[in-house]
Amino acid sequence: MKPLIALLLITFTVHAQTRLRADTSAALVYEGDDYIHHWRINPGVPLDILTITKSREPKSVRFCTDKDTLAIMLKPGDKIDFDVALKGVPCHTRIESPALKDYSAKNENDTIPFTLTDHNNLLFHVVINDKDSLPVIFDSGTSGLLLDDNVYKKEYNSLTIGRFHWDSLDVYPVSLSGHGSDGRFGWDLFDGKIVEIDYDRSLFIVHTRLPDTHGYTALPIEYTHDLFCIRGDLAVRGVRYPGRFLYDDGYERTILLDTALVAETGYPRD
């Protein structure tokens, strides 16, 4: 069976006159049920902005000082402004939820060949700034376009893969880019599309509509740190260990377990 990957309320508005109190600069910002930002209230900037993790659904956020708590729901693309009075000094603060990069409106499909490397990476030859051809890997465990320090140039800002072209990209240098590659590109470049990875024929197939999924299993996606995860259980000697797993086709092995989680769950080290 060929693997198929489908990458696919009420808003509480806070106005600037809303003010929280704080006697210390340390604050906590809770996203949903499982992520905490350690935030420092800063009166020295005109507007202090916290961008939460990408979500396709409205997300609950709580901003907690040592004195007050603000609880809100944010939809994708929403933002709220408010003041925090740090020992009486107003600190202008914003919390925003990233807008979805929905490329589905571009009615583009393509079938792009790739090379499966000896390290189980999907290698493509892409064009940067309409002139430079580079070998890069598709890495679902990242986002955007990252290029090796040795080839990175400040003027790089566009990418072409097959029929797809992106302008005005934020391109970042990295020290590690994957075996045999000069960089990597992430899943969010196809946000709103359906990506099918056909390992049998070494084809990366991009759809605008969900193809026939008979024989496949649908798994809910959970976002964390702008990356996506799926829930699963590992069964060892009849004991099931549930967890959330980052789907990362840029990782050359099968499964990597978090050491803290292993210790917490008592997962057998043998």
Coordinates of C-alpha atoms in Angstrom, one line a residue:
M1 CA 0.0 0.0 0.0
K2 CA 1.4 3.4 -1.0
P3 CA 1.5 6.0 1.8
L4 CA -0.8 8.9 1.4
I5 CA -0.3 12.1 3.3
A6 CA -3.2 14.6 3.3
L7 CA -1.8 18.0 4.5
L8 CA -4.7 19.9 4.7
L9 CA -16.8 29.7 18.3
I10 CA -16.7 32.5 19.2
T11 CA -13.9 35.0 19.2
F12 CA -13.4 37.1 22.2
T13 CA -12.1 40.5 21.1
V14 CA -9.9 42.5 23.5
H15 CA -9.5 46.2 22.9
A16 CA -6.5 48.3 23.8
Q17 CA -8.1 49.8 26.9
T18 CA -8.3 46.4 28.5
R19 CA -5.5 46.3 31.1
L20 CA -4.0 43.6 33.2
R21 CA -2.0 44.2 36.3
A22 CA 1.5 42.8 37.0
D23 CA 4.1 43.3 39.7
T24 CA 6.7 41.1 38.0
S25 CA 7.7 40.9 34.3
A26 CA 7.4 37.1 34.2
A27 CA 4.2 35.9 32.6
L28 CA 2.9 32.6 31.3
V29 CA 0.9 32.1 28.1
Y30 CA -1.0 28.8 27.7
E31 CA -1.9 27.6 24.3
G32 CA -4.7 25.0 24.4
D33 CA -3.9 22.2 26.9
D34 CA -0.3 21.3 26.2
Y35 CA 2.0 24.3 25.4
I36 CA 3.3 27.1 27.6
H37 CA 5.2 30.2 26.6
H38 CA 7.4 31.8 29.3
W39 CA 6.7 35.4 28.4
R40 CA 8.5 38.5 29.7
I41 CA 6.5 41.7 29.9
N42 CA 8.5 44.5 28.2
P43 CA 7.7 48.1 28.6
G44 CA 10.6 49.1 26.4
V45 CA 9.0 48.3 23.0
P46 CA 6.2 50.1 21.3
L47 CA 4.2 46.8 20.8
D48 CA 5.3 43.4 22.2
I49 CA 3.9 40.6 19.9
L50 CA 3.5 37.0 20.7
T51 CA 2.6 34.7 17.7
I52 CA 1.1 31.4 18.8
T53 CA 1.4 28.1 17.1
K54 CA -0.4 27.6 13.8
S55 CA -3.9 26.1 14.1
R56 CA -6.6 25.3 11.6
E57 CA -9.2 25.6 14.4
P58 CA -9.9 28.3 17.0
K59 CA -7.5 27.9 19.9
S60 CA -7.9 28.9 23.6
V61 CA -5.2 31.1 24.9
R62 CA -4.6 32.3 28.5
F63 CA -2.2 35.2 29.4
C64 CA -1.3 35.0 33.1
T65 CA 0.5 37.6 35.1
D66 CA 1.2 37.3 38.9
K67 CA -2.0 39.4 39.3
D68 CA -4.5 38.7 36.5
T69 CA -5.5 36.3 33.8
L70 CA -6.9 37.0 30.4
A71 CA -8.7 34.1 28.6
I72 CA -9.5 34.3 24.9
M73 CA -10.2 32.3 21.8
L74 CA -8.3 33.0 18.6
K75 CA -9.2 32.0 15.1
P76 CA -6.5 31.7 12.4
G77 CA -5.5 35.2 11.4
D78 CA -7.0 36.8 14.5
K79 CA -5.1 39.2 16.8
I80 CA -5.8 41.0 20.0
D81 CA -4.2 44.1 21.6
F82 CA -4.2 44.8 25.3
D83 CA -2.2 46.6 27.9
V84 CA -0.3 45.1 30.9
A85 CA 0.4 47.5 33.7
L86 CA 3.8 46.5 35.0
K87 CA 3.9 48.2 38.4
G88 CA 1.7 50.9 36.8
V89 CA 3.8 51.2 33.6
P90 CA 1.6 50.3 30.5
C91 CA 3.1 47.6 28.3
H92 CA 1.3 47.4 24.9
T93 CA 0.9 43.7 24.0
R94 CA -0.5 41.7 21.1
I95 CA -1.3 38.0 20.7
E96 CA -1.8 36.8 17.2
S97 CA -2.7 33.6 15.5
P98 CA -0.9 33.0 12.1
A99 CA -3.2 33.2 9.1
L100 CA -3.4 30.0 7.0
K101 CA -1.3 29.9 3.9
D102 CA -4.1 28.5 1.7
Y103 CA -2.7 27.7 -1.8
S104 CA -5.8 25.7 -2.8
A105 CA -7.1 28.7 -4.8
K106 CA -4.2 28.2 -7.2
N107 CA -5.7 25.5 -9.4
E108 CA -2.4 23.7 -9.9
N109 CA -1.6 20.0 -9.9
D110 CA 1.7 18.4 -10.7
T111 CA 3.5 15.1 -10.5
I112 CA 7.1 15.6 -9.6
P113 CA 9.7 12.8 -9.6
F114 CA 12.1 12.5 -6.6
T115 CA 15.1 10.3 -5.7
L116 CA 14.8 8.3 -2.6
T117 CA 18.3 8.5 -1.1
D118 CA 20.2 5.9 0.9
H119 CA 19.2 7.8 4.0
N120 CA 15.5 7.6 3.1
N121 CA 15.2 11.3 2.2
L122 CA 13.1 12.6 -0.8
L123 CA 15.6 14.5 -2.9
F124 CA 14.5 17.1 -5.5
H125 CA 16.3 19.4 -7.9
V126 CA 14.8 22.8 -7.5
V127 CA 15.5 26.3 -9.0
I128 CA 16.3 29.2 -6.7
N129 CA 15.8 32.8 -7.9
D130 CA 15.1 31.5 -11.4
K131 CA 18.7 30.7 -12.0
D132 CA 20.4 28.4 -9.5
S133 CA 19.6 24.7 -9.5
L134 CA 20.1 23.0 -6.1
P135 CA 19.5 19.5 -4.7
V136 CA 17.1 19.8 -1.7
I137 CA 15.0 17.4 0.3
F138 CA 11.3 17.6 1.3
D139 CA 11.1 17.6 5.0
S140 CA 7.7 17.4 6.6
G141 CA 9.3 18.1 9.9
T142 CA 10.2 21.7 8.9
S143 CA 8.5 24.7 7.2
G144 CA 9.6 27.2 4.6
L145 CA 12.9 27.0 2.7
L146 CA 16.2 26.4 4.5
L147 CA 19.6 26.4 2.7
D148 CA 23.0 25.2 3.7
D149 CA 25.4 27.9 5.0
N150 CA 27.7 27.1 2.1
V151 CA 25.2 27.9 -0.6
Y152 CA 22.9 30.4 1.1
K153 CA 22.7 34.0 -0.3
K154 CA 20.9 36.9 1.1
E155 CA 19.2 37.7 -2.2
Y156 CA 17.6 34.3 -2.4
N157 CA 13.8 34.7 -2.1
S158 CA 12.1 32.5 -4.7
L159 CA 11.7 28.8 -5.3
T160 CA 10.5 26.7 -8.2
I161 CA 9.7 23.0 -8.0
G162 CA 8.0 21.5 -11.0
R163 CA 5.1 23.8 -12.0
F164 CA 5.0 25.5 -8.6
H165 CA 6.6 28.8 -7.9
W166 CA 6.9 30.9 -4.7
D167 CA 8.0 34.5 -4.5
S168 CA 9.0 36.6 -1.5
L169 CA 10.0 33.7 0.6
D170 CA 11.9 34.1 3.9
V171 CA 14.9 31.8 3.3
Y172 CA 17.1 30.9 6.2
P173 CA 20.6 29.4 6.5
V174 CA 21.2 26.2 8.3
S175 CA 24.3 24.2 9.2
L176 CA 22.8 20.8 8.6
S177 CA 20.7 20.2 5.5
G178 CA 20.5 16.4 5.0
H179 CA 22.9 13.9 3.4
G180 CA 23.6 14.8 -0.3
S181 CA 21.5 18.0 -0.2
D182 CA 22.0 21.8 -0.1
G183 CA 18.8 22.4 1.9
R184 CA 15.3 21.4 2.6
F185 CA 11.8 22.7 2.1
G186 CA 8.8 22.2 4.3
W187 CA 5.1 21.1 4.1
D188 CA 3.6 24.5 4.5
L189 CA 4.5 25.4 0.9
F190 CA 1.6 23.1 0.0
D191 CA -0.8 24.3 2.7
G192 CA -4.3 23.8 1.4
K193 CA -3.2 21.2 -1.2
I194 CA -3.2 17.4 -1.0
V195 CA 0.3 15.8 -1.2
E196 CA 0.6 12.2 -2.2
I197 CA 4.0 10.6 -1.8
D198 CA 4.2 7.5 -3.9
Y199 CA 7.3 5.6 -2.8
D200 CA 6.8 2.8 -5.2
R201 CA 7.1 5.0 -8.2
S202 CA 9.2 7.8 -6.6
L203 CA 6.6 10.4 -7.4
F204 CA 5.5 13.5 -5.4
I205 CA 1.9 14.1 -6.5
V206 CA 0.2 17.4 -5.6
H207 CA -3.6 17.5 -5.9
T208 CA -6.1 20.3 -5.5
R209 CA -8.8 17.8 -4.5
L210 CA -8.6 14.7 -2.4
P211 CA -8.0 11.7 -4.6
D212 CA -9.6 8.3 -4.1
T213 CA -8.6 7.2 -0.6
H214 CA -10.0 3.7 -0.7
G215 CA -7.8 1.4 1.3
Y216 CA -6.1 4.3 3.2
T217 CA -6.6 5.4 6.8
A218 CA -7.4 9.0 7.8
L219 CA -5.6 10.3 10.9
P220 CA -6.3 13.6 12.6
I221 CA -3.5 16.2 12.5
E222 CA -2.4 18.1 15.7
Y223 CA -0.2 21.1 15.2
T224 CA 2.7 22.1 17.5
H225 CA 5.4 24.6 16.8
D226 CA 4.1 25.1 13.3
L227 CA 4.6 21.3 12.6
F228 CA 2.1 18.5 12.5
C229 CA 1.8 15.4 14.5
I230 CA -0.4 12.3 14.7
R231 CA -1.5 10.3 17.7
G232 CA -0.5 6.7 18.1
D233 CA 0.2 3.9 20.5
L234 CA 3.4 1.8 20.8
A235 CA 2.7 -1.7 22.1
V236 CA 5.4 -3.5 24.0
R237 CA 4.8 -6.9 25.5
G238 CA 1.1 -6.3 25.6
V239 CA 1.3 -2.8 27.2
R240 CA 0.2 0.2 25.1
Y241 CA 2.1 3.5 25.4
P242 CA 0.0 6.3 23.8
G243 CA 1.8 9.4 22.4
R244 CA 1.8 12.2 19.9
F245 CA 4.3 11.7 17.1
L246 CA 5.8 14.3 14.8
Y247 CA 5.5 13.1 11.2
D248 CA 9.0 13.7 9.8
D249 CA 9.9 12.2 6.5
G250 CA 13.2 14.0 6.7
Y251 CA 14.2 11.7 9.6
E252 CA 16.1 8.7 8.1
R253 CA 15.1 6.1 10.7
T254 CA 11.7 4.7 11.8
I255 CA 10.9 6.1 15.2
L256 CA 12.6 8.4 17.6
L257 CA 11.4 8.5 21.2
D258 CA 11.6 11.5 23.5
T259 CA 13.9 10.6 26.5
A260 CA 11.8 12.6 29.0
L261 CA 8.6 10.8 27.8
V262 CA 10.3 7.4 28.0
A263 CA 11.2 8.1 31.6
E264 CA 7.8 9.4 32.5
T265 CA 5.9 6.5 31.0
G266 CA 8.3 3.8 32.1
Y267 CA 8.8 2.7 28.5
P268 CA 11.1 -0.3 28.5
R269 CA 14.5 0.7 27.3
D270 CA 15.4 -2.7 25.9

